[in-house]
mmCIF file of C-alpha atoms and ligand atoms in Angstrom:
data_model
loop_
_atom_site.group_PDB
_atom_site.id
_atom_site.type_symbol
_atom_site.label_atom_id
_atom_site.label_comp_id
_atom_site.label_asym_id
_atom_site.label_seq_id
_atom_site.Cartn_x
_atom_site.Cartn_y
_atom_site.Cartn_z
ATOM 1 C CA UNK K 217 -26.098 5.630 9.256
ATOM 2 C CA UNK K 218 -26.779 2.119 7.773
ATOM 3 C CA UNK K 219 -24.848 -1.006 8.628
ATOM 4 C CA UNK K 220 -21.806 -1.767 6.717
ATOM 5 C CA UNK K 221 -22.466 -3.953 3.647
ATOM 6 C CA UNK K 222 -18.927 -5.026 3.022
ATOM 7 C CA UNK K 223 -16.135 -6.554 5.133
ATOM 8 C CA UNK K 224 -12.400 -5.845 4.728
ATOM 9 C CA UNK K 225 -9.785 -8.270 5.915
ATOM 10 C CA UNK K 226 -7.590 -5.799 7.564
ATOM 11 C CA UNK K 227 -4.413 -5.196 9.405
ATOM 12 C CA UNK K 228 -3.383 -1.593 10.169
ATOM 13 C CA UNK K 229 0.328 -2.351 9.510
ATOM 14 C CA UNK K 230 -0.213 -3.590 5.983
ATOM 15 C CA UNK K 231 0.593 -0.869 3.342
ATOM 16 C CA UNK K 232 -1.592 -2.593 0.885
ATOM 17 C CA UNK K 233 -4.535 -2.428 3.363
ATOM 18 C CA UNK K 234 -3.674 1.197 4.050
ATOM 19 C CA UNK K 235 -4.159 2.112 0.363
ATOM 20 C CA UNK K 236 -7.704 0.764 0.532
ATOM 21 C CA UNK K 237 -8.354 2.646 3.885
ATOM 22 C CA UNK K 238 -7.055 5.854 2.422
ATOM 23 C CA UNK K 239 -9.221 5.533 -0.678
ATOM 24 C CA UNK K 240 -12.298 4.779 1.553
ATOM 25 C CA UNK K 241 -11.599 7.975 3.526
ATOM 26 C CA UNK K 242 -10.933 10.071 0.440
ATOM 27 C CA UNK K 243 -14.145 8.957 -1.202
ATOM 28 C CA UNK K 244 -16.374 9.001 1.925
ATOM 29 C CA UNK K 245 -16.973 5.304 2.042
ATOM 30 C CA UNK K 246 -15.639 4.322 5.371
ATOM 31 C CA UNK K 247 -19.142 3.613 6.753
ATOM 32 C CA UNK K 248 -19.796 0.945 4.091
ATOM 33 C CA UNK K 249 -16.961 -1.362 5.262
ATOM 34 C CA UNK K 250 -16.614 -3.334 8.470
ATOM 35 C CA UNK K 251 -13.101 -4.306 9.441
ATOM 36 C CA UNK K 252 -12.126 -7.872 10.262
ATOM 37 C CA UNK K 253 -8.743 -8.004 11.872
ATOM 38 C CA UNK K 254 -6.259 -10.412 10.194
ATOM 39 C CA UNK K 255 -3.018 -11.428 11.881
ATOM 40 C CA UNK K 256 -0.749 -13.207 9.435
ATOM 41 C CA UNK K 257 2.683 -13.880 8.108
ATOM 42 C CA UNK K 258 3.745 -16.097 5.285
ATOM 43 C CA UNK K 259 4.476 -18.875 7.845
ATOM 44 C CA UNK K 260 1.383 -18.389 10.034
ATOM 45 C CA UNK K 261 -1.573 -17.772 7.811
ATOM 46 C CA UNK K 262 -5.022 -16.485 8.872
ATOM 47 C CA UNK K 263 -7.073 -19.602 8.288
ATOM 48 C CA UNK K 264 -10.406 -17.727 8.116
ATOM 49 C CA UNK K 265 -8.911 -15.526 5.494
ATOM 50 C CA UNK K 266 -7.667 -18.484 3.475
ATOM 51 C CA UNK K 267 -11.229 -19.694 3.076
ATOM 52 C CA UNK K 268 -12.015 -16.486 1.237
ATOM 53 C CA UNK K 269 -8.510 -15.858 -0.436
ATOM 54 C CA UNK K 270 -6.511 -19.047 -0.915
ATOM 55 C CA UNK K 271 -3.395 -17.017 -1.182
ATOM 56 C CA UNK K 272 -3.990 -15.906 2.430
ATOM 57 C CA UNK K 273 -3.185 -12.282 1.690
ATOM 58 C CA UNK K 274 -4.690 -8.990 2.760
ATOM 59 C CA UNK K 275 -6.595 -6.964 1.834
ATOM 60 C CA UNK K 276 -9.485 -9.023 0.692
ATOM 61 C CA UNK K 277 -13.030 -7.521 0.585
ATOM 62 C CA UNK K 278 -16.219 -9.435 1.074
ATOM 63 C CA UNK K 279 -18.932 -7.696 -0.901
ATOM 64 C CA UNK K 280 -22.604 -7.419 0.015
ATOM 65 C CA UNK K 281 -23.441 -10.359 -2.180
ATOM 66 C CA UNK K 282 -20.870 -12.571 -0.436
ATOM 67 C CA UNK K 283 -18.288 -12.546 -3.247
ATOM 68 C CA UNK K 284 -14.733 -11.864 -2.163
ATOM 69 C CA UNK K 285 -12.415 -9.756 -4.255
ATOM 70 C CA UNK K 286 -8.639 -9.214 -3.958
ATOM 71 C CA UNK K 287 -5.828 -7.962 -4.335
ATOM 72 C CA UNK K 288 -5.538 -4.315 -3.306
ATOM 73 C CA UNK K 289 -5.498 -3.138 -7.045
ATOM 74 C CA UNK K 290 -8.746 -4.907 -7.679
ATOM 75 C CA UNK K 291 -10.255 -3.551 -4.516
ATOM 76 C CA UNK K 292 -9.223 -0.006 -5.310
ATOM 77 C CA UNK K 293 -10.720 -0.219 -8.647
ATOM 78 C CA UNK K 294 -13.907 -1.745 -7.286
ATOM 79 C CA UNK K 295 -14.353 0.985 -4.564
ATOM 80 C CA UNK K 296 -13.453 3.691 -7.042
ATOM 81 C CA UNK K 297 -16.602 2.691 -9.078
ATOM 82 C CA UNK K 298 -18.792 2.861 -5.886
ATOM 83 C CA UNK K 299 -18.734 6.661 -5.300
ATOM 84 C CA UNK K 300 -19.992 9.708 -7.149
ATOM 85 C CA UNK K 301 -16.965 11.886 -6.783
ATOM 86 C CA UNK K 302 -14.102 12.372 -9.272
ATOM 87 C CA UNK K 303 -12.517 8.950 -10.000
ATOM 88 C CA UNK K 304 -9.237 8.347 -8.133
ATOM 89 C CA UNK K 305 -8.244 5.953 -11.082
ATOM 90 C CA UNK K 306 -8.541 7.672 -14.352
ATOM 91 C CA UNK K 307 -11.139 5.687 -16.389
ATOM 92 C CA UNK K 308 -9.167 5.949 -19.808
ATOM 93 C CA UNK K 309 -6.608 7.625 -21.841
ATOM 94 C CA UNK K 310 -2.846 8.033 -21.224
ATOM 95 C CA UNK K 311 -3.478 9.357 -17.711
ATOM 96 C CA UNK K 312 -4.868 5.960 -16.748
ATOM 97 C CA UNK K 313 -1.717 3.967 -17.752
ATOM 98 C CA UNK K 314 0.682 6.432 -16.252
ATOM 99 C CA UNK K 315 -1.105 6.720 -12.906
ATOM 100 C CA UNK K 316 -1.479 2.974 -12.695
ATOM 101 C CA UNK K 317 2.182 2.528 -13.584
ATOM 102 C CA UNK K 318 3.225 4.910 -10.808
ATOM 103 C CA UNK K 319 0.907 2.970 -8.516
ATOM 104 C CA UNK K 320 2.542 -0.232 -9.630
ATOM 105 C CA UNK K 321 5.937 1.229 -8.840
ATOM 106 C CA UNK K 322 4.808 2.083 -5.373
ATOM 107 C CA UNK K 323 3.474 -1.441 -4.965
ATOM 108 C CA UNK K 324 6.850 -2.772 -5.988
ATOM 109 C CA UNK K 325 8.471 -0.680 -3.204
ATOM 110 C CA UNK K 326 5.920 -2.234 -0.740
ATOM 111 C CA UNK K 327 6.690 -5.712 -2.126
ATOM 112 C CA UNK K 328 10.407 -5.288 -1.607
ATOM 113 C CA UNK K 329 9.946 -3.554 1.866
ATOM 114 C CA UNK K 330 7.622 -6.326 3.119
ATOM 115 C CA UNK K 331 9.956 -9.044 1.880
ATOM 116 C CA UNK K 332 12.952 -7.452 3.722
ATOM 117 C CA UNK K 333 10.706 -7.266 6.757
ATOM 118 C CA UNK K 334 9.721 -10.898 6.634
ATOM 119 C CA UNK K 335 13.353 -12.065 6.107
ATOM 120 C CA UNK K 336 14.629 -9.933 9.000
ATOM 121 C CA UNK K 337 11.681 -10.578 11.412
ATOM 122 C CA UNK K 338 10.965 -14.243 10.665
ATOM 123 C CA UNK K 339 14.310 -15.918 9.794
ATOM 124 C CA UNK K 340 17.122 -16.625 12.132
ATOM 125 C CA UNK K 341 19.937 -14.100 11.606
ATOM 126 C CA UNK K 342 22.424 -16.675 10.462
ATOM 127 C CA UNK K 343 20.104 -17.635 7.651
ATOM 128 C CA UNK K 344 19.629 -14.122 6.363
ATOM 129 C CA UNK K 345 20.640 -13.860 2.673
ATOM 130 C CA UNK K 346 22.512 -10.623 2.455
ATOM 131 C CA UNK K 347 22.804 -10.442 -1.332
ATOM 132 C CA UNK K 348 19.068 -10.886 -1.740
ATOM 133 C CA UNK K 349 18.319 -8.223 0.973
ATOM 134 C CA UNK K 350 20.578 -5.850 -0.939
ATOM 135 C CA UNK K 351 18.803 -6.592 -4.192
ATOM 136 C CA UNK K 352 15.474 -5.689 -2.512
ATOM 137 C CA UNK K 353 16.988 -2.505 -1.107
ATOM 138 C CA UNK K 354 18.302 -1.548 -4.517
ATOM 139 C CA UNK K 355 14.820 -2.007 -6.041
ATOM 140 C CA UNK K 356 13.473 0.522 -3.493
ATOM 141 C CA UNK K 357 16.352 2.921 -4.113
ATOM 142 C CA UNK K 358 15.866 2.848 -7.872
ATOM 143 C CA UNK K 359 12.121 3.277 -7.620
ATOM 144 C CA UNK K 360 12.451 6.216 -5.232
ATOM 145 C CA UNK K 361 14.983 7.853 -7.654
ATOM 146 C CA UNK K 362 12.420 7.683 -10.524
ATOM 147 C CA UNK K 363 9.742 9.187 -8.250
ATOM 148 C CA UNK K 364 12.159 11.889 -7.150
ATOM 149 C CA UNK K 365 13.336 12.863 -10.631
ATOM 150 C CA UNK K 366 10.377 12.090 -12.816
ATOM 151 C CA UNK K 367 7.065 12.214 -10.865
ATOM 152 C CA UNK K 368 6.917 14.886 -8.252
ATOM 153 C CA UNK K 369 4.678 17.253 -10.305
ATOM 154 C CA UNK K 370 2.365 14.433 -11.127
ATOM 155 C CA UNK K 371 2.197 13.283 -7.525
ATOM 156 C CA UNK K 372 1.525 16.864 -6.368
ATOM 157 C CA UNK K 373 -1.253 17.437 -9.001
ATOM 158 C CA UNK K 374 -3.796 14.890 -7.721
ATOM 159 C CA UNK K 375 -4.145 12.756 -4.632
ATOM 160 C CA UNK K 376 -5.282 9.734 -6.603
ATOM 161 C CA UNK K 377 -4.294 6.127 -6.942
ATOM 162 C CA UNK K 378 -0.736 6.974 -7.779
ATOM 163 C CA UNK K 379 -0.272 9.467 -4.983
ATOM 164 C CA UNK K 380 -2.083 7.174 -2.400
ATOM 165 C CA UNK K 381 0.035 4.229 -3.325
ATOM 166 C CA UNK K 382 3.366 6.130 -3.148
ATOM 167 C CA UNK K 383 2.337 7.805 0.251
ATOM 168 C CA UNK K 384 1.427 4.344 1.668
ATOM 169 C CA UNK K 385 4.742 2.898 0.385
ATOM 170 C CA UNK K 386 6.706 5.762 2.089
ATOM 171 C CA UNK K 387 4.763 5.297 5.195
ATOM 172 C CA UNK K 388 5.660 1.666 5.363
ATOM 173 C CA UNK K 389 9.433 2.475 4.821
ATOM 174 C CA UNK K 390 9.168 4.851 7.846
ATOM 175 C CA UNK K 391 7.393 2.150 9.843
ATOM 176 C CA UNK K 392 9.704 -0.804 9.138
ATOM 177 C CA UNK K 393 12.833 0.500 7.534
ATOM 178 C CA UNK K 394 13.792 3.911 9.055
ATOM 179 C CA UNK K 395 17.375 2.739 8.638
ATOM 180 C CA UNK K 396 17.073 3.243 4.860
ATOM 181 C CA UNK K 397 16.904 6.985 5.464
ATOM 182 C CA UNK K 398 15.095 7.468 2.160
ATOM 183 C CA UNK K 399 14.627 11.170 2.696
ATOM 184 C CA UNK K 400 18.412 11.883 2.429
ATOM 185 C CA UNK K 401 18.516 11.034 -1.285
ATOM 186 C CA UNK K 402 14.998 12.277 -2.101
ATOM 187 C CA UNK K 403 14.350 15.670 -0.682
ATOM 188 C CA UNK K 404 11.421 16.633 -3.000
ATOM 189 C CA UNK K 405 9.650 13.305 -2.284
ATOM 190 C CA UNK K 406 10.237 13.919 1.366
ATOM 191 C CA UNK K 407 8.616 17.401 1.149
ATOM 192 C CA UNK K 408 5.648 15.968 -0.826
ATOM 193 C CA UNK K 409 5.229 13.235 1.714
ATOM 194 C CA UNK K 410 5.261 15.708 4.592
ATOM 195 C CA UNK K 411 2.411 17.628 2.851
ATOM 196 C CA UNK K 412 0.205 14.631 2.048
ATOM 197 C CA UNK K 413 0.800 13.152 5.479
ATOM 198 C CA UNK K 414 -1.372 15.976 6.882
ATOM 199 C CA UNK K 415 -4.426 14.818 4.991
ATOM 200 C CA UNK K 416 -7.195 13.468 7.203
ATOM 201 C CA UNK K 417 -7.183 10.126 5.301
ATOM 202 C CA UNK K 418 -3.426 9.606 6.075
ATOM 203 C CA UNK K 419 -3.684 10.801 9.642
ATOM 204 C CA UNK K 420 -6.602 8.422 10.215
ATOM 205 C CA UNK K 421 -4.610 5.435 8.816
ATOM 206 C CA UNK K 422 -1.164 6.071 10.217
ATOM 207 C CA UNK K 423 0.315 2.730 11.200
ATOM 208 C CA UNK K 424 1.452 2.419 14.756
ATOM 209 C CA UNK K 425 3.466 -0.486 16.407
HETATM 210 C C1 LIG M 529 3.978 -5.769 8.875
HETATM 211 O O1 LIG M 529 3.701 -5.938 10.045
HETATM 212 O O2 LIG M 529 4.974 -5.272 8.533
HETATM 213 C C2 LIG M 529 2.973 -6.259 7.910
HETATM 214 C C3 LIG M 529 1.735 -6.694 8.371
HETATM 215 C C4 LIG M 529 0.800 -7.144 7.410
HETATM 216 C C5 LIG M 529 1.145 -7.109 6.028
HETATM 217 C C6 LIG M 529 2.342 -6.642 5.675
HETATM 218 C C7 LIG M 529 3.281 -6.335 6.543
#
């Protein structure tokens, strides 16, 4: 086994990082990447990370040549070009745009869920903006309805960028927002998530607090 040639700014609780880790597992590339732990919030940035990504966001990936790429979508695309198996992001055609749109929907669920988490964990309760929190929850609810009613067959057909992204978004809801009880309104999605959660890549990257 050769030494890892890339370094990933990593936190096991980040759903965006988890997408990258799942893709590395699915494509047999985990040995190529060293993990650098990054502890951060919007109000306490990781200064070492900020030198490589001024936005201070994870994941960021330092390549063998020293260049740093981000965000998670760019990193997934890069890593999907570094293996010889079937691409997990379709290279062209309608499938490419559909799968990337489903992945974008999942990223939007993560965005809303992480925003809620920051509001609840970092701001004093008397400063919580309830209307804004409800707006974020509504985004999540609407996105899940679309996945439940329109995308189950597509998610089941391939464990690719779309499925990985949705699985990581649902995993983050379970981690930080079990109160949302997303399974109640989305039974097919719940069944699909139960199945994909048994994959080695998902088990190896399960977030734990
Ligand atoms: C979290 O602890 O919820 C978290 C950590 C890193 C990035 C995003 C969320």
